Amino acid sequence: MAERKVIGKPVRKVDGIPLATGQPVFTLDVDLPGAAVGKVLRSPHAHAEIVRIDTSRAEELPGVLCVLHHGNVPRIPYTTAGQGWPEPSPYDSFLFDRKVRFVGDRVAAVAAESEEIADEALRLIEVEYRVLPAVLDPEGATAPGAPVIHDEEDARGIHDPQRNIAAAIDIRVGEIERGFSEADVVVETTCEFPYVQHVPLEPHCVIAYLDEEDRLVIRTSTQVPFHVRRIVARALGLPLSRIRVIKPRIGGGFGTKQEIILEDVAAALALRTRRPVVMKYTREEEFVAARTRHPMKVRVKLGAKKDGKLHAIEMDVLSNTGAYGTHSLTVLSNVGSKTLPLYNKAPHIWFHGKAVYTNLPVAGAYRGYGATQGYFALEVAIDELAEKLGIDPLELRLKNHIRAGETSPIFEKIGEGREGKAQVIRSCALEECIREGAKRIGWSEKRGKRLRDGPWVHGVGMAIAMQGSGITDIDMGAATIMMNEDGTFRLLVGATDLGTGSDTILAQIAAETLGVPVEAISVYSSDTDFTPFDTGAYASSTTYVSGNAVLLAARKVREEILRVASGVLGEPPGELELRDGRVVSTRTGKGIPLAEVGHRAMYVTDQRHIIASASFVPPESPPPFAAFFAEVAVDVETGRVRVVKFVGVADCGTPIHPRLAEGQLEGAIVQGIGHALYEEMLLSKRGGVRNPNLFDYRIPTAADV
């Protein structure tokens, strides 16, 4: 195989210079003349009916352009979850509703000439509420007589609205009762996970306006521009052709921007006022009204033989979806579908659970997407099993984890919101990851030793994981590559770079295939009018799904280039190759520059650009594997906890851009440390968030890691 020139190299990010020099690349880095400011009035109650709303004083305030509420907008049910169609989340949301379901829920929205006027207008809106009993405990959500949170008749797709169950799952493999009865050792553990926030550097923000053709344009910080277009079209009763969505650079997402929570309101205000409308969440609104990780209670029961071989696994999940069921079924599914295949030696498995509504903040997509909660509980149980068996936790994992050439019945049983699809693990270096991580952390020297340093006691622990790459038969990516007359290329992709560097990675794939440097590829991404369809940036899909689309398109372009060059060089296309910006004969070494090919195709042979498009739908979801090791010190006098050393070893196949891959791994590790040691949204007895700011809600800083 020829040496790769671009793949596997730490090339400069295609957007590196604009970002580093402070160029206006983000959503709000534009200044539209006549832009109004949009603001939302939010509910002070966890559960209430709006008996009366009087907006007259607000509307009379000079500078107020319009006020929207449930009485003057269409009532159309939809989901705010930015997922592929048909959406697996229930249609339980409305632009505005006569009922509010959590502290911070929408009541009304104002468009005004300035932020100060908009804030004053919100204060002038008079609302009379009939406060209803609230469900503030997920354990009691399904109890007989519990208040029904979604009693509206026009909602769709709720599993059991009368019992507040948004989604449920029950999957069995083998005979679970028999499995536990045959086991020599049984352990059971329950783990609970609190509310945590994504805390992207850039909060949710959007600009909506009407263009010269009276079409609605939405410039937004989103992970899912094409889903934004579809969902806003439904929410406002507009044809897709009337809406264009543009995604500029994004200042972080982590899943919270896989949601339509500002775009619909901004679009409605822009349509009503016929003015550009700018909306931006405050940091407090990010905590109160954006999305969170799903709080959960996960119970894991393991049965094993004396030799450590797993024989039975039960996982029971109670997921708190909050006031709306966005991502409820798919996150619940992933708790089991992403974790249980890892330990595929157990012949008896039972995975069951439900996602329940509460009158608490709304949960949604968050990095890990259910697998995070599932793995923590599963790996805690594995450690407890190892202790009871008297086996090294590392050896227990090596004995039971899935390997190349193997499969798991869970692949076929559970998909994301539907049945899964059978697949075989094609490659797996998890054992190598485990052994390398153990060596680097000093596992054999430190495990179980309770090393002391004054009041500090040191210990080491580990966990392993597998994930997925995209959603089988649902995710899709497309790409178009056009050759310019000067031998450079334009790459059009619907894929969304949310700071991960995916634009750079896709350019690398195209450049390697076409035999040019990355600088010869100009990337245009995420504009629903001009770039091909892509489901968006989620489910660890972009490199695999969109990358394969780029690869297929680049191969088509390469064939066209060789066809045109063949007529110039007098050689059959099969004896030509692309190398260093030239088409070269493998037989004679004679060649011509790509610029000559581009010029000839445009003006001599074809009278058009060389151009090709391709799409890719993943037939399977190849999993990466990883092993993680931590050395932690605890001050036995104060209880203070300190992470001394952390080692993460990942098998991700061939990293297209090693530094970007390392950055993703390091960022995820830091977030995990934050969740374990620092982060938790605290709720009041009335359901409100008590620490909606970065003073009271602590995230890891450079000083911590």
XYZ file of N, CA and C in Angstrom, residues 643 667-679 699-700:
48
model
N -7.630 13.507 41.455
C -7.210 12.589 40.397
C -5.716 12.788 40.177
N -10.955 15.611 25.848
C -12.133 16.381 26.241
C -13.170 15.525 26.938
N -13.377 14.312 26.435
C -14.344 13.416 27.058
C -13.890 12.995 28.451
N -12.602 12.763 28.611
C -12.071 12.390 29.927
C -12.300 13.515 30.932
N -12.033 14.744 30.522
C -12.222 15.880 31.428
C -13.695 16.026 31.798
N -14.597 15.855 30.811
C -16.024 15.907 31.134
C -16.399 14.808 32.119
N -15.838 13.624 31.932
C -16.128 12.531 32.850
C -15.648 12.812 34.258
N -14.471 13.407 34.370
C -13.967 13.798 35.691
C -14.902 14.826 36.321
N -15.378 15.766 35.509
C -16.318 16.760 36.016
C -17.589 16.131 36.548
N -18.137 15.182 35.801
C -19.369 14.526 36.239
C -19.147 13.730 37.517
N -17.981 13.103 37.625
C -17.716 12.258 38.790
C -17.459 13.068 40.053
N -16.803 14.227 39.927
C -16.309 14.928 41.116
C -16.944 16.288 41.379
N -17.408 16.984 40.349
C -17.777 18.382 40.542
C -19.232 18.715 40.208
N -19.757 18.158 39.137
C -20.958 18.715 38.524
C -22.248 18.089 39.043
N -17.371 23.319 36.896
C -16.838 22.404 35.898
C -15.316 22.377 36.027
N -14.659 21.324 35.555
C -13.193 21.270 35.662
C -12.532 22.402 34.884
